[in-house]
């Protein structure tokens, strides 16, 4: 018993140790990403990208549902069975009432093929039907079962002067679907923009941590030098205390940089769906793609590819459709026509022998004689809304063009600024390295060294800020035009179903 207990305790300890080792391994896991790799990771796994894919799929199936409305529909309708047993009150010729028991069954089946006529909004159908009637209380010698049916019948249901939803949907729904495809690509590029922002948040925190680490190391070295000089009487006590304060400040800045790095890592891992224990090592995207962007070319691509441009046309068509709906609601005329054969018999096969002609033509009307201006108000409202949509779209078109123009000019300016800040950061770094060596030999005082260090840090941060602005503007440009200027290709496939 004691052996078993000890074995159990050792097993528990072994499991706890293994879990601790696993947690430590997870905590020490380091993943290295370039910007392009992390963007692709976000497009594949981030919740925002998955939501965009779900919306795209929903709109795809909506489009498939719309297309199915114009395909033939084969329908089977029927009642199997409809049995009832009851006493019915039957009025007799002398006015008295007699209660008669009824025990009957009725079954019917109808098979029909329907086809929408998109141009007119009518429906043409071809169908066949069969009915069976059973009277379980029939008199002796009388047939208990009877059949009737329609071997074939062709029918047309055609609204006249009415709003034709099939006609207008055929113009609107393909535009909506095309919008959804382009909107999906745009949403993916917006994911790229957001993850790029997170990338540089983390990269800035990483750079600040590297700067803080280097500054702490250099400041500690300077403090040791000043202590030695103080012992030799070369450095006064107040300057030594000043350097000591700089060491303490560097330690505090390093702690703050560490906290910022952990916060940026948590935000990044949460967005792209990585393990929260993963440590990231991001590669600085200093290799800038070399391509030219022309404003006129960008405007042409935006007008060709963006979903907003299709949306402008779609909204105009929808407003036009509402005018047509208001016009069609003024009065209703429905033409119903059918031609076929029917028959009745005591046996099922006999209903298909020498059937009788069955024909129907009807024209239904619903015309308001006095509506106190209702139709006029409805029509005027639809036309006013159409005018409002046209004016709104015209203004949005101007804003759209201006936005593209501004973004392209901003991208070109950022590209030029990036080159300047890169040179400035290199110059400031070389100046600091020289100043540090001269300080170590006693040719530069501590104040000049601090100035060189601050300029080095400021210019390095300015370079990474420009780098961040460039890559965000780069993905914004892709989002604005749905075009990859670096590879010279569209970001989506025009006309593809999915």
XYZ file of C-alpha atoms in Angstrom:
498
model
C 0.000 0.000 0.000
C 2.830 2.350 0.910
C 4.618 1.511 -2.353
C 1.500 2.335 -4.344
C 1.086 5.669 -2.580
C 4.727 6.639 -3.206
C 4.388 5.611 -6.858
C 1.305 7.829 -7.174
C 3.093 10.819 -5.623
C 6.065 10.384 -7.949
C 3.761 10.170 -10.951
C 2.024 13.420 -9.999
C 5.356 15.147 -9.531
C 6.532 13.860 -12.916
C 3.400 15.216 -14.613
C 3.796 18.612 -12.928
C 7.457 18.787 -13.950
C 6.603 17.871 -17.556
C 3.874 20.554 -17.665
C 6.301 23.106 -16.241
C 8.919 22.169 -18.840
C 6.312 22.374 -21.596
C 5.109 25.795 -20.385
C 8.671 27.013 -20.246
C 9.317 25.710 -23.752
C 6.197 27.438 -24.973
C 7.163 30.649 -23.209
C 10.591 30.535 -24.854
C 9.268 29.812 -28.341
C 10.538 32.454 -30.748
C 8.921 32.949 -34.139
C 10.617 35.049 -36.815
C 8.469 36.827 -39.396
C 8.986 39.214 -42.244
C 6.247 41.749 -42.901
C 4.946 39.828 -45.917
C 4.843 36.557 -43.948
C 2.925 38.144 -41.105
C 0.482 39.785 -43.507
C -0.196 36.393 -45.079
C -0.573 34.847 -41.615
C -3.210 37.469 -40.773
C -5.050 36.917 -44.065
C -5.175 33.169 -43.380
C -5.978 33.048 -39.664
C -7.094 36.372 -38.211
C -10.740 36.675 -37.057
C -11.194 39.735 -39.293
C -10.114 37.778 -42.369
C -12.324 34.816 -41.446
C -15.330 37.131 -41.039
C -14.629 38.645 -44.457
C -14.449 35.160 -45.999
C -17.783 34.233 -44.379
C -19.446 37.392 -45.729
C -18.056 36.625 -49.176
C -19.416 33.078 -49.020
C -22.852 34.294 -47.898
C -23.048 36.719 -50.811
C -21.876 34.014 -53.186
C -24.757 31.765 -52.158
C -27.155 34.709 -52.384
C -26.041 35.135 -55.990
C -26.524 31.416 -56.650
C -30.028 31.680 -55.176
C -30.794 34.613 -57.479
C -29.616 32.676 -60.554
C -31.764 29.690 -59.587
C -34.899 31.875 -59.873
C -34.455 31.891 -63.650
C -34.039 28.124 -63.993
C -36.944 25.702 -64.515
C -38.517 24.455 -61.293
C -40.006 20.953 -61.139
C -42.569 20.771 -58.332
C -44.605 17.944 -56.860
C -47.688 18.958 -54.883
C -50.331 16.790 -53.347
C -52.412 15.599 -50.423
C -51.933 11.966 -49.373
C -54.390 11.266 -47.861
C -57.250 13.550 -46.801
C -59.541 11.207 -44.909
C -62.579 12.374 -42.983
C -65.467 10.700 -41.198
C -68.368 12.768 -39.854
C -72.107 13.416 -39.866
C -73.223 16.197 -42.187
C -76.535 18.035 -41.809
C -78.349 17.904 -45.140
C -81.406 20.105 -45.734
C -84.263 18.131 -47.278
C -86.732 19.423 -49.919
C -89.399 19.892 -47.249
C -87.047 22.040 -45.206
C -86.193 19.449 -42.605
C -82.624 18.470 -41.783
C -81.278 14.974 -41.930
C -77.901 13.890 -40.583
C -76.011 11.617 -42.926
C -72.786 9.821 -42.105
C -69.871 10.472 -44.440
C -66.708 8.389 -44.619
C -64.518 9.485 -47.495
C -60.930 9.864 -48.644
C -59.480 12.215 -51.259
C -55.964 12.067 -52.651
C -54.435 14.340 -55.266
C -51.024 14.683 -56.864
C -49.756 17.322 -59.262
C -46.397 17.390 -61.059
C -45.547 20.681 -62.733
C -42.633 22.292 -64.537
C -42.449 26.095 -64.138
C -40.292 28.599 -65.974
C -39.966 32.302 -65.250
C -40.025 34.669 -68.234
C -37.490 37.226 -67.070
C -38.272 39.801 -69.759
C -41.981 40.020 -68.889
C -42.164 38.765 -65.308
C -44.647 36.048 -66.235
C -44.583 32.356 -65.380
C -45.299 29.585 -67.878
C -45.946 26.082 -66.593
C -46.683 22.584 -67.842
C -48.304 20.207 -65.364
C -50.211 17.007 -64.950
C -52.447 15.974 -62.040
C -54.439 13.027 -60.740
C -57.219 12.823 -58.116
C -58.645 9.778 -56.390
C -61.919 9.784 -54.443
C -63.004 6.921 -52.141
C -66.518 6.694 -50.696
C -66.410 3.962 -48.038
C -70.180 4.117 -47.453
C -71.243 3.680 -51.080
C -74.360 1.658 -51.785
C -73.980 -1.941 -52.905
C -73.358 -2.137 -56.627
C -72.021 1.418 -56.803
C -68.293 1.961 -57.433
C -66.408 2.903 -54.301
C -63.457 4.580 -56.055
C -63.409 7.217 -58.774
C -60.558 8.999 -60.567
C -60.164 12.314 -62.301
C -57.147 14.009 -63.726
C -55.488 16.395 -66.103
C -53.132 14.502 -68.425
C -51.459 17.723 -69.543
C -52.072 21.439 -69.157
C -50.099 24.480 -70.253
C -50.665 27.679 -68.258
C -49.474 31.279 -68.385
C -49.684 33.799 -65.548
C -48.643 37.191 -66.858
C -48.872 40.511 -64.964
C -49.375 43.472 -67.303
C -47.946 46.967 -66.650
C -46.683 45.696 -63.277
C -43.264 46.004 -61.659
C -41.069 43.212 -63.008
C -38.767 42.181 -60.167
C -37.090 39.526 -62.342
C -36.063 42.137 -64.884
C -34.607 44.535 -62.327
C -32.952 41.847 -60.204
C -31.170 40.648 -63.331
C -29.519 44.069 -63.517
C -28.934 44.611 -59.787
C -27.874 41.236 -58.358
C -24.830 40.680 -60.643
C -23.576 44.124 -59.616
C -24.055 43.271 -55.940
C -22.135 40.048 -56.399
C -19.309 41.769 -58.261
C -19.197 44.368 -55.488
C -18.905 41.607 -52.887
C -15.906 40.040 -54.635
C -14.079 43.344 -54.858
C -15.115 44.296 -51.322
C -13.580 41.028 -50.106
C -10.244 41.870 -51.734
C -10.440 45.346 -50.228
C -11.153 43.891 -46.776
C -8.129 41.629 -47.128
C -5.996 44.655 -47.918
C -7.480 46.448 -44.913
C -6.394 43.460 -42.830
C -2.942 43.989 -44.345
C -3.041 47.656 -43.346
C -4.067 46.856 -39.779
C -1.536 44.074 -39.286
C 1.137 46.350 -40.762
C 0.249 48.910 -38.122
C 0.535 46.215 -35.423
C 3.768 45.005 -37.017
C 5.367 48.412 -36.701
C 3.946 48.909 -33.212
C 5.830 45.773 -32.242
C 8.844 46.690 -34.360
C 8.977 50.146 -32.750
C 8.790 48.513 -29.319
C 11.514 46.096 -30.407
C 13.682 48.952 -31.661
C 13.072 50.945 -28.471
C 14.063 47.884 -26.451
C 17.256 47.520 -28.492
C 17.980 51.249 -28.068
C 17.294 51.042 -24.328
C 19.532 47.968 -23.999
C 22.375 49.616 -25.906
C 21.947 52.891 -24.032
C 21.992 51.107 -20.670
C 25.150 49.235 -21.633
C 26.866 52.385 -22.940
C 25.731 54.506 -19.984
C 27.020 51.876 -17.572
C 30.382 51.943 -19.350
C 30.422 55.739 -19.201
C 29.611 55.588 -15.475
C 32.566 53.271 -14.867
C 34.818 55.630 -16.811
C 33.573 58.644 -14.841
C 34.060 56.811 -11.537
C 37.646 56.090 -12.455
C 38.173 59.721 -13.500
C 36.537 60.892 -10.277
C 39.015 58.868 -8.269
C 41.781 60.534 -10.269
C 40.261 63.956 -9.604
C 39.409 64.588 -13.237
C 35.609 64.456 -12.878
C 33.794 66.492 -10.238
C 31.261 64.829 -7.956
C 28.227 66.576 -9.489
C 29.069 65.281 -12.976
C 29.495 61.765 -11.586
C 26.067 61.992 -9.945
C 24.618 63.227 -13.213
C 25.957 60.131 -15.016
C 24.602 57.921 -12.237
C 21.168 59.468 -12.744
C 21.500 58.712 -16.450
C 22.160 55.053 -15.596
C 19.020 54.939 -13.444
C 17.034 56.619 -16.205
C 18.367 54.098 -18.732
C 17.283 51.256 -16.428
C 13.783 52.733 -16.168
C 13.581 53.239 -19.931
C 14.607 49.625 -20.477
C 11.851 48.404 -18.122
C 9.299 50.551 -19.946
C 10.538 49.273 -23.311
C 10.189 45.686 -22.069
C 6.578 46.338 -21.002
C 5.755 47.999 -24.330
C 7.271 45.049 -26.177
C 5.130 42.567 -24.233
C 1.962 44.620 -24.832
C 2.672 44.885 -28.557
C 3.361 41.142 -28.695
C 0.044 40.373 -26.982
C -1.893 42.592 -29.419
C -0.146 41.039 -32.424
C -0.615 37.438 -31.283
C -4.287 38.042 -30.503
C -5.006 39.494 -33.922
C -3.230 36.912 -36.062
C -4.205 33.912 -33.933
C -0.808 32.882 -32.531
C -0.053 31.346 -29.149
C 0.153 34.090 -26.546
C 3.342 32.508 -25.181
C 5.095 32.932 -28.517
C 7.845 35.490 -28.666
C 8.117 37.328 -31.965
C 11.207 38.404 -33.767
C 10.229 40.744 -36.577
C 12.560 41.469 -39.454
C 12.741 45.139 -40.365
C 11.307 45.561 -43.900
C 14.025 47.913 -45.058
C 14.076 46.496 -48.613
C 11.709 48.883 -50.331
C 10.018 47.616 -53.530
C 11.027 49.658 -56.531
C 8.064 50.617 -58.694
C 6.592 53.769 -60.153
C 3.096 55.035 -59.421
C 1.437 57.471 -61.781
C -1.570 59.416 -60.487
C -3.562 59.036 -63.704
C -2.795 55.308 -63.831
C -3.905 54.884 -60.210
C -7.144 56.763 -60.902
C -7.894 54.572 -63.928
C -7.279 51.405 -61.904
C -9.452 52.631 -59.047
C -12.365 53.416 -61.384
C -11.968 50.038 -63.081
C -11.620 47.894 -59.967
C -13.105 49.421 -56.826
C -16.484 48.184 -55.618
C -17.615 51.747 -54.877
C -17.659 52.539 -58.597
C -19.905 49.543 -59.268
C -21.948 50.610 -56.264
C -22.531 54.025 -57.833
C -24.109 52.405 -60.901
C -26.019 49.893 -58.781
C -27.547 52.592 -56.571
C -28.711 54.517 -59.648
C -30.336 51.377 -61.031
C -32.001 50.670 -57.674
C -33.439 54.191 -57.623
C -34.663 53.694 -61.189
C -36.229 50.390 -60.122
C -38.116 52.128 -57.326
C -39.577 54.543 -59.869
C -40.666 51.559 -61.959
C -42.185 49.953 -58.857
C -44.176 53.102 -58.061
C -45.372 53.247 -61.665
C -46.386 49.583 -61.572
C -48.333 50.004 -58.328
C -50.772 52.455 -59.925
C -53.037 49.637 -61.125
C -52.832 45.879 -61.483
C -53.731 43.745 -64.516
C -53.198 39.987 -64.482
C -53.630 37.696 -67.484
C -54.225 34.026 -66.719
C -54.525 31.527 -69.563
C -54.354 27.758 -69.685
C -55.081 25.011 -72.157
C -55.114 21.287 -71.586
C -57.195 18.143 -71.192
C -59.067 16.572 -68.325
C -61.185 13.486 -67.729
C -62.894 11.387 -65.069
C -63.195 7.589 -64.860
C -63.650 4.679 -62.506
C -60.175 3.349 -63.338
C -56.890 5.277 -63.354
C -55.793 4.328 -66.910
C -59.168 5.397 -68.339
C -58.621 9.093 -67.539
C -55.944 9.155 -70.260
C -58.351 7.746 -72.874
C -60.101 10.386 -75.016
C -59.762 13.287 -72.520
C -61.852 16.425 -72.844
C -60.473 19.852 -73.733
C -59.932 22.215 -70.805
C -59.362 25.905 -71.500
C -59.265 29.030 -69.348
C -58.628 32.684 -70.105
C -59.088 35.409 -67.516
C -58.046 39.034 -67.271
C -58.147 40.507 -63.779
C -58.182 44.235 -63.106
C -57.557 46.349 -60.025
C -57.731 50.054 -60.881
C -58.102 52.806 -58.244
C -60.859 55.206 -59.243
C -60.309 57.736 -56.462
C -57.155 57.488 -54.309
C -56.865 61.133 -53.114
C -53.441 61.609 -54.742
C -51.858 58.429 -53.326
C -50.364 57.252 -56.625
C -49.119 60.732 -57.475
C -47.425 61.045 -54.084
C -45.842 57.607 -54.416
C -44.529 58.419 -57.881
C -43.244 61.851 -56.872
C -41.458 60.400 -53.846
C -39.727 57.758 -55.988
C -38.600 60.374 -58.522
C -37.352 62.699 -55.773
C -35.388 59.835 -54.241
C -33.918 59.026 -57.661
C -32.753 62.628 -58.039
C -31.278 62.559 -54.522
C -29.350 59.384 -55.288
C -27.987 60.849 -58.524
C -26.808 64.017 -56.757
C -25.302 62.045 -53.874
C -23.472 59.706 -56.211
C -22.124 62.643 -58.219
C -20.645 64.191 -55.059
C -19.279 60.857 -53.819
C -17.653 60.343 -57.209
C -15.805 63.645 -56.834
C -14.754 62.743 -53.281
C -13.644 59.303 -54.459
C -11.420 60.770 -57.159
C -9.989 63.373 -54.785
C -9.232 60.695 -52.185
C -7.299 58.596 -54.709
C -5.351 61.626 -55.896
C -4.429 62.609 -52.323
C -3.379 59.094 -51.307
C -1.131 58.655 -54.330
C 0.559 62.020 -53.782
C 0.993 61.152 -50.102
C 2.604 57.825 -51.038
C 5.101 59.540 -53.346
C 5.977 62.085 -50.640
C 6.455 59.355 -48.000
C 8.741 57.447 -50.369
C 10.969 60.500 -50.751
C 10.935 61.192 -46.994
C 11.945 57.602 -46.282
C 15.169 58.009 -48.246
C 16.026 61.178 -46.314
C 15.362 59.682 -42.873
C 17.397 56.564 -43.736
C 20.458 58.699 -44.604
C 19.903 60.826 -41.491
C 19.733 57.741 -39.262
C 22.986 56.368 -40.747
C 24.761 59.728 -40.303
C 23.531 60.091 -36.709
C 24.679 56.545 -35.869
C 28.167 57.160 -37.287
C 28.395 60.475 -35.422
C 27.489 58.773 -32.150
C 30.012 55.973 -32.694
C 32.738 58.558 -33.312
C 31.647 60.656 -30.325
C 31.712 57.578 -28.051
C 35.259 56.685 -29.114
C 36.412 60.282 -28.659
C 34.756 60.377 -25.232
C 36.586 57.229 -24.218
C 39.876 58.929 -25.164
C 38.887 62.125 -23.364
C 38.405 64.339 -26.442
C 34.616 64.830 -26.004
C 32.767 65.767 -22.841
C 29.707 64.004 -21.462
C 27.323 66.712 -22.670
C 28.344 66.351 -26.317
C 28.121 62.561 -25.993
C 24.566 62.847 -24.639
C 23.599 65.127 -27.512
C 24.998 62.648 -30.038
C 23.134 59.801 -28.338
C 19.815 61.672 -28.329
C 20.220 62.595 -31.998
C 21.074 58.998 -32.840
C 17.953 57.701 -31.059
C 15.679 60.392 -32.522
C 16.845 59.807 -36.089
C 16.537 56.046 -35.768
C 12.972 56.382 -34.486
C 12.206 58.870 -37.282
C 13.463 56.350 -39.843
C 11.215 53.601 -38.482
C 8.288 56.028 -38.384
C 8.877 56.790 -42.079
C 9.250 53.073 -42.764
C 5.917 52.457 -41.035
C 4.230 55.248 -43.021
C 5.604 53.842 -46.284
C 4.334 50.292 -45.782
C 0.933 51.431 -44.568
C 0.682 53.736 -47.600
C 1.847 50.816 -49.779
C -1.034 48.596 -48.642
C -3.449 51.533 -48.758
C -2.488 52.009 -52.407
C -3.237 48.342 -53.081
C -6.574 48.705 -51.291
C -7.471 51.846 -53.249
C -6.763 50.325 -56.655
C -7.037 46.540 -56.040
C -3.810 46.352 -57.994
C -0.336 45.123 -57.093
C 2.017 47.744 -58.534
C 5.065 45.720 -57.519
C 4.031 42.640 -59.562
C 1.888 44.488 -62.094
C -1.261 42.375 -61.636
C -4.819 42.624 -60.333
C -5.564 41.386 -56.828
C -8.754 39.587 -57.901
C -10.098 37.637 -60.852
C -12.770 39.634 -62.759
C -15.895 37.677 -63.646
C -15.020 34.546 -61.631
C -17.856 33.097 -59.550
C -15.734 32.531 -56.472
